[in-house]
Coordinates of C-alpha atoms in Angstrom, one line a residue:
Chain V
X282 CA 74.1 35.3 62.9
X283 CA 75.6 34.3 66.3
X284 CA 79.3 34.2 66.7
X285 CA 80.9 30.8 66.5
X286 CA 84.3 29.5 67.3
X287 CA 86.3 28.4 64.3
X288 CA 89.7 27.3 63.3
X289 CA 91.2 29.6 60.7
X290 CA 91.2 26.7 58.1
X291 CA 87.5 26.1 58.7
X292 CA 86.6 29.8 58.7
X293 CA 88.4 30.3 55.4
X294 CA 86.6 27.3 53.9
X295 CA 83.2 28.6 55.0
X296 CA 84.0 32.1 53.7
X297 CA 84.8 30.6 50.3
X298 CA 81.5 28.8 50.3
X299 CA 79.7 32.1 51.2
X300 CA 81.5 33.9 48.4
X301 CA 80.1 31.3 45.9
X302 CA 83.2 29.2 45.4
X303 CA 81.8 25.7 45.2
X304 CA 84.6 24.2 43.1
X305 CA 87.4 23.2 45.3
X306 CA 90.4 21.1 44.2
X307 CA 93.2 20.2 46.6
X308 CA 95.7 17.7 47.8
X309 CA 96.2 17.3 51.6
X310 CA 99.2 18.8 53.4
X311 CA 99.7 19.9 57.0
X312 CA 98.9 22.5 58.4
X313 CA 95.9 23.3 56.3
X314 CA 94.0 19.9 56.1
X315 CA 91.0 21.2 58.0
X316 CA 90.0 23.2 54.9
X317 CA 89.5 20.0 53.0
X318 CA 87.9 18.2 56.0
X319 CA 85.4 21.0 56.3
X320 CA 84.6 21.4 52.6
X321 CA 84.2 17.6 52.2
X322 CA 81.4 17.9 54.6
X323 CA 80.1 21.3 53.6
X324 CA 80.2 21.4 49.8
X325 CA 77.7 18.6 49.1
X326 CA 75.2 20.8 51.1
X327 CA 75.5 23.6 48.5
X328 CA 75.8 21.5 45.4
X329 CA 79.6 22.0 45.2
X330 CA 82.5 19.7 44.4
X331 CA 85.6 18.9 46.4
X332 CA 87.9 16.9 44.1
X333 CA 91.0 15.6 45.8
X334 CA 93.6 15.5 43.0
X335 CA 96.5 13.1 42.7
X336 CA 99.0 15.9 43.3
X337 CA 99.3 19.7 43.6
X338 CA 100.4 19.7 39.9
X339 CA 97.1 18.3 39.0
X340 CA 95.3 20.7 41.3
X341 CA 96.8 23.7 39.5
X342 CA 95.6 22.4 36.2
X343 CA 92.1 21.6 37.5
X344 CA 91.9 25.1 38.7
X345 CA 92.9 26.4 35.2
X346 CA 90.2 24.3 33.6
X347 CA 87.4 25.1 36.1
X348 CA 88.3 28.8 36.2
X349 CA 88.0 28.9 32.4
X350 CA 84.3 28.2 32.7
X351 CA 83.9 31.4 34.7
X352 CA 83.0 29.7 37.9
X353 CA 84.6 30.6 41.2
X354 CA 87.4 28.2 42.0
X355 CA 89.6 27.7 45.0
X356 CA 92.5 25.7 46.3
X357 CA 94.4 25.6 49.6
X358 CA 97.8 24.2 50.4
X359 CA 100.9 24.7 52.3
X360 CA 104.4 25.8 51.2
X361 CA 105.7 22.7 49.3
X362 CA 102.3 22.1 47.7
X363 CA 102.1 25.7 46.6
X364 CA 105.6 25.3 45.0
X365 CA 104.2 22.4 42.9
X366 CA 101.4 24.6 41.6
X367 CA 103.7 27.4 40.3
X368 CA 103.6 26.4 36.7
X369 CA 99.8 26.4 36.6
X370 CA 99.7 29.7 38.6
X371 CA 101.9 31.3 35.9
X372 CA 99.6 29.9 33.2
X373 CA 96.5 31.2 35.0
X374 CA 98.0 34.7 35.3
X375 CA 99.0 34.6 31.6
X376 CA 95.5 33.5 30.6
X377 CA 93.9 36.1 33.0
X378 CA 92.0 33.5 35.0
X379 CA 90.4 34.5 38.3
X380 CA 91.3 31.9 41.0
X381 CA 91.9 32.1 44.8
X382 CA 94.7 30.2 46.4
X383 CA 95.4 29.9 50.1
X384 CA 98.9 29.2 51.4
X385 CA 99.1 28.3 55.1
X386 CA 102.8 28.6 55.3
X387 CA 105.1 26.1 57.1
X388 CA 108.8 26.2 57.6
X389 CA 111.0 25.6 54.6
X390 CA 113.0 25.3 52.4
X391 CA 112.3 21.8 51.0
X392 CA 110.1 19.6 53.0
X393 CA 111.0 21.8 56.0
X394 CA 108.7 21.3 59.0
X395 CA 105.0 21.7 59.8
X396 CA 105.2 24.6 62.2
X397 CA 104.3 28.2 61.3
X398 CA 106.5 30.3 59.0
X399 CA 106.3 33.4 56.8
X400 CA 109.1 32.3 54.4
X401 CA 107.0 32.2 51.2
X402 CA 106.7 36.0 50.9
X403 CA 109.1 36.1 48.0
X404 CA 107.2 33.3 46.2
X405 CA 103.8 34.9 46.7
X406 CA 104.7 38.5 45.9
X407 CA 107.5 38.3 43.4
X408 CA 106.1 35.6 41.1
X409 CA 106.9 32.0 42.1
X410 CA 106.5 30.9 38.6
X411 CA 108.0 32.1 35.3
X412 CA 107.2 35.2 33.3
X413 CA 106.1 38.8 34.1
X414 CA 103.2 38.3 36.4
X415 CA 102.0 39.2 39.9
X416 CA 99.5 37.7 42.3
X417 CA 97.4 40.0 44.4
X418 CA 98.5 38.9 47.9
X419 CA 96.4 39.3 51.1
X420 CA 97.7 38.6 54.6
X421 CA 95.2 38.3 57.4
X422 CA 96.2 38.6 61.0
X423 CA 93.0 37.4 62.7
X424 CA 90.5 34.7 61.9
X425 CA 87.8 37.3 61.3
X426 CA 90.1 39.2 58.9
X427 CA 90.8 35.8 57.2
X428 CA 87.1 35.4 56.6
X429 CA 86.6 39.0 55.3
X430 CA 89.7 38.8 53.1
X431 CA 88.8 35.4 51.7
X432 CA 85.4 36.7 50.6
X433 CA 87.1 39.8 49.2
X434 CA 89.7 37.7 47.4
X435 CA 87.0 36.1 45.1
X436 CA 85.7 39.5 44.2
X437 CA 89.2 40.9 43.4
X438 CA 90.1 37.8 41.4
X439 CA 87.1 38.4 39.2
X440 CA 87.6 42.1 39.1
X441 CA 91.2 41.8 37.9
X442 CA 90.9 38.5 36.2
X443 CA 94.0 37.4 38.1
X444 CA 94.9 34.8 40.7
X445 CA 94.7 36.1 44.2
X446 CA 96.7 34.5 47.0
X447 CA 95.9 34.6 50.7
X448 CA 99.0 33.9 52.8
X449 CA 98.8 33.0 56.5
X450 CA 101.4 31.3 58.7
X451 CA 100.4 28.0 60.2
X452 CA 98.8 29.7 63.2
X453 CA 96.3 31.4 61.0
X454 CA 95.2 28.0 59.8
X455 CA 95.3 26.2 63.2
X456 CA 94.2 28.7 65.8
X457 CA 90.7 29.2 66.9
X458 CA 88.9 32.5 67.3
X459 CA 85.3 33.7 67.4
X460 CA 84.0 34.7 64.0
X461 CA 80.9 36.1 62.5
X462 CA 79.6 35.7 59.0
X463 CA 77.4 38.3 57.4
X464 CA 73.8 37.1 57.1
X465 CA 73.8 38.0 53.5
X466 CA 76.8 38.6 51.3
X467 CA 76.7 41.2 48.6
X468 CA 79.5 42.6 46.5
X469 CA 79.8 45.3 43.9
X470 CA 78.6 44.2 40.5
X471 CA 81.2 43.0 38.0
X472 CA 81.0 42.8 34.2
X473 CA 79.7 39.5 32.8
X474 CA 82.4 37.0 32.1
X475 CA 82.2 37.1 28.3
X476 CA 85.6 35.5 28.0
X477 CA 84.5 32.3 29.7
X478 CA 84.3 28.9 27.9
X479 CA 80.7 28.0 28.5
X480 CA 79.9 26.1 25.3
X481 CA 80.0 27.6 21.8
X482 CA 76.3 27.2 20.9
X483 CA 75.4 30.1 18.6
X484 CA 78.7 31.9 18.9
X485 CA 82.3 31.5 17.9
X486 CA 84.4 29.2 20.1
X487 CA 86.7 31.1 22.5
X488 CA 90.0 29.8 23.7
X489 CA 91.4 30.5 27.1
X490 CA 95.2 30.2 26.8
X491 CA 98.5 31.7 27.8
X492 CA 100.2 30.8 24.5
X493 CA 101.1 33.7 22.3
X494 CA 103.6 32.7 19.6
X495 CA 103.4 36.1 17.8
X496 CA 105.9 38.2 19.8
X497 CA 103.7 41.3 19.3
X498 CA 100.7 39.5 20.7
X499 CA 102.8 38.2 23.7
X500 CA 104.1 41.7 24.4
X501 CA 100.6 43.1 24.2
X502 CA 99.5 40.5 26.8
X503 CA 102.4 41.5 29.0
X504 CA 101.5 45.2 28.8
X505 CA 97.9 44.4 29.5
X506 CA 98.9 42.4 32.6
X507 CA 101.2 45.1 33.7
X508 CA 98.5 47.7 33.5
X509 CA 96.3 45.5 35.7
X510 CA 99.1 45.4 38.3
X511 CA 99.4 49.2 38.1
X512 CA 95.6 49.4 38.7
X513 CA 95.9 47.2 41.7
X514 CA 98.6 49.5 43.1
X515 CA 96.2 52.4 42.7
X516 CA 93.1 50.8 44.0
X517 CA 93.8 47.9 46.3
X518 CA 96.3 49.0 48.8
X519 CA 95.4 47.9 52.4
X520 CA 97.3 48.3 55.6
X521 CA 96.9 49.2 59.3
X522 CA 98.8 51.4 61.7
X523 CA 99.0 50.6 65.4
X524 CA 99.9 53.3 67.9
X525 CA 102.0 55.3 65.5
X526 CA 102.6 58.5 67.4
X527 CA 104.9 61.5 67.2
X528 CA 107.1 60.4 70.1
X529 CA 108.0 57.0 68.6
X530 CA 111.6 56.5 67.6
X531 CA 111.1 53.1 66.2
X532 CA 108.6 51.9 63.6
X533 CA 107.9 48.2 63.5
X534 CA 106.8 46.6 60.2
X535 CA 105.2 43.1 60.4
X536 CA 102.3 41.2 58.8
X537 CA 100.0 38.4 59.7
X538 CA 100.1 36.9 63.2
X539 CA 103.6 38.4 63.7
X540 CA 101.9 41.8 63.8
X541 CA 99.8 40.6 66.8
X542 CA 102.9 39.6 68.7
X543 CA 104.4 43.0 67.9
X544 CA 101.2 44.6 69.3
X545 CA 101.6 42.7 72.6
X546 CA 105.2 43.9 72.7
X547 CA 104.1 47.5 72.0
X548 CA 101.4 47.4 74.7
X549 CA 103.9 46.0 77.2
X550 CA 106.5 48.6 76.3
X551 CA 103.9 51.4 76.6
X552 CA 103.6 50.4 80.3
X553 CA 107.4 51.0 80.6
X554 CA 107.1 54.4 79.0
X555 CA 108.6 53.3 75.7
X556 CA 106.4 54.3 72.8
X557 CA 106.6 52.2 69.6
X558 CA 104.3 52.0 66.6
X559 CA 103.5 49.3 64.1
X560 CA 102.9 49.4 60.3
X561 CA 101.0 46.2 59.1
X562 CA 100.7 45.6 55.4
X563 CA 97.4 43.7 54.7
X564 CA 98.1 43.6 50.9
X565 CA 101.7 42.3 50.4
X566 CA 101.2 42.9 46.7
X567 CA 100.4 45.6 46.0
X568 CA 102.7 46.7 48.8
X569 CA 101.6 49.8 50.7
X570 CA 104.5 51.8 49.4
X571 CA 103.3 55.4 49.8
X572 CA 101.8 54.8 53.3
X573 CA 104.9 53.1 54.6
X574 CA 107.2 55.7 53.2
X575 CA 105.1 58.4 54.9
X576 CA 105.2 56.6 58.3
X577 CA 108.9 55.6 58.1
X578 CA 110.2 59.1 57.2
X579 CA 108.3 61.0 59.8
X580 CA 110.9 63.2 61.6
X581 CA 110.6 61.4 64.9
X582 CA 111.4 57.9 63.4
X583 CA 115.0 56.9 63.8
X584 CA 114.9 53.3 62.9
X585 CA 112.5 50.9 61.0
X586 CA 112.5 47.4 62.4
X587 CA 111.0 44.6 60.3
X588 CA 110.0 41.4 62.1
X589 CA 109.1 38.2 60.3
X590 CA 109.0 34.5 60.7
X591 CA 111.7 34.2 58.0
X592 CA 115.3 35.1 57.5
X593 CA 114.2 38.4 55.9
X594 CA 111.9 38.6 52.9
X595 CA 109.4 41.4 53.3
X596 CA 112.3 43.5 54.7
X597 CA 113.5 43.8 51.1
X598 CA 110.3 45.6 50.2
X599 CA 110.6 47.7 53.3
X600 CA 114.2 48.6 52.3
X601 CA 113.1 49.4 48.8
X602 CA 110.3 51.7 50.0
X603 CA 112.3 53.4 52.8
X604 CA 115.0 54.0 50.2
X605 CA 117.8 54.6 52.7
X606 CA 115.9 57.5 54.3
X607 CA 116.1 55.6 57.6
X608 CA 118.1 52.6 58.7
X609 CA 116.0 49.4 58.2
X610 CA 116.8 46.6 60.6
X611 CA 115.5 43.1 60.7
X612 CA 114.7 40.4 63.3
X613 CA 113.3 37.0 62.5
X614 CA 112.9 33.4 63.6
X615 CA 112.5 30.4 61.4
X616 CA 112.0 26.7 61.6
X617 CA 108.6 27.0 63.1
X618 CA 109.8 29.1 66.1
X619 CA 107.5 32.1 66.6
X620 CA 109.2 35.1 68.1
X621 CA 107.8 35.9 71.6
X622 CA 106.7 39.3 72.7
X623 CA 109.8 39.4 75.0
X624 CA 112.1 38.7 72.1
X625 CA 110.5 41.6 70.2
X626 CA 110.9 43.9 73.3
X627 CA 114.5 42.9 73.7
X628 CA 115.3 43.7 70.1
X629 CA 113.5 47.1 70.4
X630 CA 115.5 47.9 73.6
X631 CA 118.7 46.8 72.0
X632 CA 118.1 49.1 69.0
X633 CA 117.2 52.0 71.3
X634 CA 120.5 51.4 73.2
X635 CA 122.9 50.6 70.4
X636 CA 121.1 51.1 67.1
X637 CA 121.5 47.4 66.2
X638 CA 119.3 44.3 66.8
X639 CA 120.8 41.2 68.5
X640 CA 121.6 38.1 66.5
X641 CA 119.6 35.0 67.1
X642 CA 121.6 32.4 68.9
X643 CA 120.2 28.8 68.6
Chain X
X70 CA 64.4 29.9 101.4
X71 CA 66.9 29.7 98.6
X72 CA 70.1 27.9 99.6
X73 CA 73.3 30.1 99.5
X74 CA 75.6 29.7 96.6
X75 CA 78.4 27.3 97.5
X76 CA 81.7 26.7 95.8
X77 CA 81.7 24.4 92.8
X78 CA 82.7 20.8 93.4
X79 CA 85.8 19.6 91.6
X80 CA 85.3 16.8 89.0
X81 CA 85.8 13.4 90.7
X82 CA 86.0 10.0 89.1
X83 CA 85.9 6.4 90.3
X84 CA 87.7 5.1 87.3
X85 CA 91.4 6.0 86.8
X86 CA 91.6 6.1 83.0
X87 CA 89.9 9.2 81.5
X88 CA 89.7 9.4 77.7
X89 CA 89.0 12.9 76.5
X90 CA 87.4 12.9 73.0
X91 CA 85.4 15.4 70.9
X92 CA 85.1 17.4 67.8
X93 CA 88.1 19.4 66.4
X94 CA 88.8 22.4 68.5
X95 CA 86.2 21.5 71.1
X96 CA 88.8 22.1 73.9
X97 CA 90.1 18.5 74.5
X98 CA 93.8 19.3 75.0
X99 CA 93.1 22.3 77.3
X100 CA 90.8 20.2 79.4
X101 CA 93.2 17.2 79.4
X102 CA 96.1 19.4 80.6
X103 CA 94.0 21.1 83.3
X104 CA 92.5 17.8 84.5
X105 CA 95.9 16.2 84.7
X106 CA 97.2 19.1 86.7
X107 CA 94.3 19.3 89.1
X108 CA 94.3 15.6 89.7
X109 CA 98.0 15.7 90.4
X110 CA 97.5 18.5 92.8
X111 CA 94.8 16.7 94.7
X112 CA 95.8 13.1 94.6
X113 CA 98.8 11.2 96.0
X114 CA 98.6 8.7 93.1
X115 CA 100.7 9.2 90.0
X116 CA 99.2 11.0 87.0
X117 CA 100.2 10.4 83.4
X118 CA 98.9 12.2 80.3
X119 CA 99.1 10.6 76.8
X120 CA 98.8 12.9 73.8
X121 CA 97.0 10.7 71.2
X122 CA 96.4 13.6 68.8
X123 CA 98.0 12.3 65.6
X124 CA 95.9 14.4 63.2
X125 CA 96.8 17.9 64.2
X126 CA 100.3 19.2 64.9
X127 CA 99.3 22.5 66.6
X128 CA 98.0 23.4 70.0
X129 CA 98.4 19.9 71.4
X130 CA 98.7 18.9 75.0
X131 CA 102.3 17.8 74.5
X132 CA 103.2 21.5 74.3
X133 CA 102.5 21.7 78.0
X134 CA 104.5 18.6 78.9
X135 CA 107.4 20.5 80.5
X136 CA 105.0 22.6 82.6
X137 CA 103.0 19.5 83.7
X138 CA 106.2 17.9 84.9
X139 CA 106.3 20.6 87.6
X140 CA 103.3 18.9 89.1
X141 CA 104.7 15.4 88.7
X142 CA 102.5 14.6 85.7
X143 CA 104.3 12.2 83.3
X144 CA 103.7 12.9 79.6
X145 CA 103.6 9.9 77.3
X146 CA 104.7 11.4 74.0
X147 CA 107.1 10.4 71.2
X148 CA 110.8 11.3 71.9
X149 CA 113.0 13.7 70.0
X150 CA 111.9 15.6 66.9
X151 CA 108.9 13.2 66.4
X152 CA 107.1 15.2 69.1
X153 CA 106.5 17.8 66.4
X154 CA 105.3 15.3 63.8
X155 CA 101.7 14.7 62.6
X156 CA 102.6 11.0 62.1
X157 CA 100.6 8.1 63.5
X158 CA 103.1 7.4 66.3
X159 CA 101.6 5.6 69.3
X160 CA 104.4 4.8 71.7
X161 CA 104.2 1.4 73.4
X162 CA 104.2 3.0 76.8
X163 CA 100.6 4.1 76.2
X164 CA 99.3 0.6 75.7
X165 CA 101.3 -0.5 78.7
X166 CA 99.7 2.2 80.8
X167 CA 96.2 1.2 79.7
X168 CA 96.8 -2.5 80.3
X169 CA 98.6 -2.1 83.7
X170 CA 97.0 1.0 85.2
X171 CA 99.2 2.6 87.8
X172 CA 97.5 5.7 89.2
X173 CA 95.7 8.1 86.8
X174 CA 95.9 8.1 83.0
X175 CA 94.5 11.0 80.9
X176 CA 94.2 10.2 77.2
X177 CA 94.0 13.3 75.0
X178 CA 92.6 12.1 71.7
X179 CA 92.5 13.9 68.3
X180 CA 89.5 15.6 66.9
X181 CA 86.3 14.1 65.4
X182 CA 85.9 10.5 64.3
X183 CA 89.1 10.8 62.3
X184 CA 91.2 11.7 65.4
X185 CA 89.3 9.1 67.6
X186 CA 90.1 6.2 65.2
X187 CA 93.5 5.8 66.9
X188 CA 91.6 4.5 69.9
X189 CA 90.4 1.5 67.9
X190 CA 94.0 0.2 67.8
X191 CA 94.0 0.2 71.6
X192 CA 90.4 -1.0 72.2
X193 CA 91.5 -4.5 73.4
X194 CA 93.8 -3.0 76.0
X195 CA 91.0 -1.4 78.0
X196 CA 89.4 -3.6 80.7
X197 CA 85.6 -3.2 80.8
X198 CA 84.6 -0.6 83.3
X199 CA 88.2 0.7 83.7
X200 CA 87.7 4.0 81.9
X201 CA 85.6 7.1 81.5
X202 CA 85.3 8.3 77.9
X203 CA 84.1 11.9 77.9
X204 CA 82.8 14.0 75.0
X205 CA 84.0 17.5 75.1
X206 CA 81.0 19.5 73.8
X207 CA 81.3 23.1 72.6
X208 CA 77.9 24.4 71.3
X209 CA 79.6 27.3 69.6
X210 CA 81.5 25.0 67.2
X211 CA 80.0 24.7 63.8
X212 CA 79.1 20.9 63.7
X213 CA 78.0 20.5 67.4
X214 CA 75.8 23.6 67.6
X215 CA 72.6 21.5 68.2
X216 CA 71.5 18.2 69.7
X217 CA 71.5 16.4 66.4
X218 CA 75.0 17.5 65.5
X219 CA 76.3 16.5 69.0
X220 CA 74.6 13.1 68.7
X221 CA 76.1 12.6 65.2
X222 CA 79.5 13.4 66.7
X223 CA 79.0 10.9 69.5
X224 CA 77.9 8.1 67.1
X225 CA 80.7 8.8 64.6
X226 CA 83.4 8.8 67.3
X227 CA 82.0 5.7 69.0
X228 CA 82.1 3.8 65.7
X229 CA 85.6 5.0 64.9
X230 CA 87.0 4.4 68.4
X231 CA 85.2 1.1 69.1
X232 CA 84.6 2.4 72.6
X233 CA 81.5 3.8 74.3
X234 CA 81.1 7.2 75.8
X235 CA 80.4 7.4 79.6
X236 CA 79.8 11.1 79.9
X237 CA 79.7 14.6 78.6
X238 CA 81.8 17.7 79.4
X239 CA 79.9 20.9 78.9
X240 CA 82.7 23.2 77.5
X241 CA 80.8 25.8 75.5
X242 CA 82.8 28.9 75.0
X243 CA 83.9 31.6 72.6
X244 CA 87.4 32.0 73.9
X245 CA 88.0 35.6 75.2
X246 CA 84.4 36.5 74.1
X247 CA 82.8 34.0 76.4
X248 CA 80.1 35.2 78.7
X249 CA 78.2 33.4 81.5
X250 CA 75.2 33.3 79.2
X251 CA 77.2 31.4 76.6
X252 CA 78.2 28.8 79.2
X253 CA 74.6 28.5 80.3
X254 CA 73.4 28.2 76.8
X255 CA 76.0 25.4 76.2
X256 CA 75.0 23.7 79.4
X257 CA 71.4 23.7 78.2
X258 CA 72.5 22.0 75.0
X259 CA 74.6 19.4 77.0
X260 CA 71.5 18.7 79.2
X261 CA 69.4 18.0 76.1
X262 CA 72.1 15.8 74.6
X263 CA 72.3 14.0 78.0
X264 CA 68.5 13.4 78.0
X265 CA 68.6 11.9 74.5
X266 CA 71.7 9.7 75.1
X267 CA 71.4 8.9 78.8
X268 CA 75.0 10.0 79.1
X269 CA 75.5 12.0 82.3
X270 CA 77.2 15.4 82.3
X271 CA 80.6 14.7 84.0
X272 CA 81.4 18.4 84.6
X273 CA 81.3 21.9 83.3
X274 CA 84.5 23.8 82.4
X275 CA 85.3 27.5 82.1
X276 CA 88.0 29.9 82.8
X277 CA 88.1 31.5 86.4
X278 CA 86.8 34.9 85.2
X279 CA 83.7 33.2 84.0
X280 CA 83.4 30.6 86.8
X281 CA 83.3 33.5 89.3
X282 CA 80.2 34.8 87.5
X283 CA 78.3 31.5 87.5
X284 CA 76.0 30.3 90.2
X285 CA 76.5 26.9 91.7
X286 CA 72.8 26.9 92.5
X287 CA 71.9 27.0 88.9
X288 CA 74.6 24.6 87.9
X289 CA 74.5 21.7 90.3
X290 CA 77.5 20.0 88.6
X291 CA 81.2 19.7 89.2
X292 CA 83.3 22.5 87.6
X293 CA 86.7 22.3 86.1
X294 CA 88.4 25.7 86.2
X295 CA 90.6 26.1 83.2
X296 CA 94.0 27.8 83.6
X297 CA 94.8 28.1 80.0
X298 CA 98.0 26.4 79.0
X299 CA 97.8 26.3 75.2
X300 CA 97.7 30.0 74.5
X301 CA 98.7 32.0 71.4
X302 CA 102.1 33.7 71.4
X303 CA 100.6 37.2 71.7
X304 CA 98.0 36.4 74.4
X305 CA 100.4 37.0 77.2
X306 CA 104.0 37.5 77.9
X307 CA 106.3 34.7 78.7
X308 CA 105.5 32.7 75.7
X309 CA 107.2 31.2 72.7
X310 CA 106.1 28.3 70.6
X311 CA 108.7 26.0 72.1
X312 CA 109.0 27.4 75.6
X313 CA 105.7 28.1 77.3
X314 CA 105.3 28.8 80.9
X315 CA 102.0 28.0 82.5
X316 CA 100.5 30.8 84.5
X317 CA 100.2 29.2 87.9
X318 CA 98.4 31.2 90.5

């Protein structure tokens, strides 16, 4: 199929349809409204349903109900809306329900602003709701990658019977890039969903729930979930290295569109004879621990610099992984301000000169 | 004997109010900003640009307001932090500018019929024959990839805006993956839409790298060269979300 020009929000919506997700529940919020706009037009063509709920709390519970039937279900929102869904997300993780959620992150906390941010990393990767659970978290940096990861997300949700969250800053939702959809979409076969509530004709009723009053049963469920997260760590790590070379002294770590800004900075510095590399996590959970440790502790690397559109969230994973083998520095902007390539360059030069990044002055 | 290729004509208008409308992401803001700049550079009359996009808070023409000021273009946008809002704020200056035209006025309207609805609140302010309303058509966008899709867009927008189109802008592109062939394919779509609707093609638009590879013999239409103002932060140096510099040659 010919390449078309799409906004991230539209492209993700189309990718969900191609992956067979025809049950979409959502409540509008900037900057991801084009997903609903697109699906309101597109889903009737494929016999799907877009139900606009009365709130994100309702969305979460609609997802629970629809996912219980074994159908592919989907929602999209932005930071405050995702916060409202946390209870249902915890319930879905507990009940082992496959569901895909997209968070097009905006500035917080609270109502915050509507410009791009990456400040929901903690919420996405550390469990925004209660209990011992994890989401599988994917972070695209281009629109094509957003398409590919969205289609993959539905497969992974089914494979692990676990909610999968795609996180993108506002730009991933709003910017336009050329994309291509595969003419036919195939994915590895998965076992039948024998757990689904599809009508109890001729068999015992089955209940999809996260309630386990018997402490042994609840602990068993927690151990089962934990084993799934361990399996994700073994099988689902995704990351990318950019210009990591033996002469680099600094290793940048950034994800999403922030990584692209870092790439521009790296290319620019290369022209000045300064060689810097980038490590980009694509899965934020499972975090690419081994790969990052290997890159960060290469003998040439003196400093690891994490750059985010936040006050410093992923940097805690970077610190955990690097485990004081190298100094881990941080630079970030918030409020919807996106660091420019020049700012990144300035921070790198500052670190090369003095070992410390410069503080942001507003 | 074939005539030699000559330079493309610049877009020219008899009417001083130019309303730029089209589907989401068709390129309205980029065209509005470039049109405002080029008119300001080539006309002694004053030029104002009004950002009427109240449905989408990203990549709006208001982000280029400061840069346009260098060319004497006045931006009619909400003051203070409201400039970042996605609220239905139409400042009174816009109505005044439509009712009492003083020089040129470019109206950059939000996407689709949803974005164009804002015009219906101003319909009574326009004097008949005082404006051009141009559809920005990108044939590589999902819902305007064929004649029927484009005509549906025209009908939907006209119904929502309560104003009639007067022309089409052929703006088919794939961003950095655009080729002259893609522009020509889009122009062919625009010509077919023009035939069906009797709306003339006002001009073709493309970035200089592409324009230099197009033949003015094949395209006997005015050309708007786009010096991209609304770029992504990583696309070139000298850019932050809040402080962009236009690359002026």
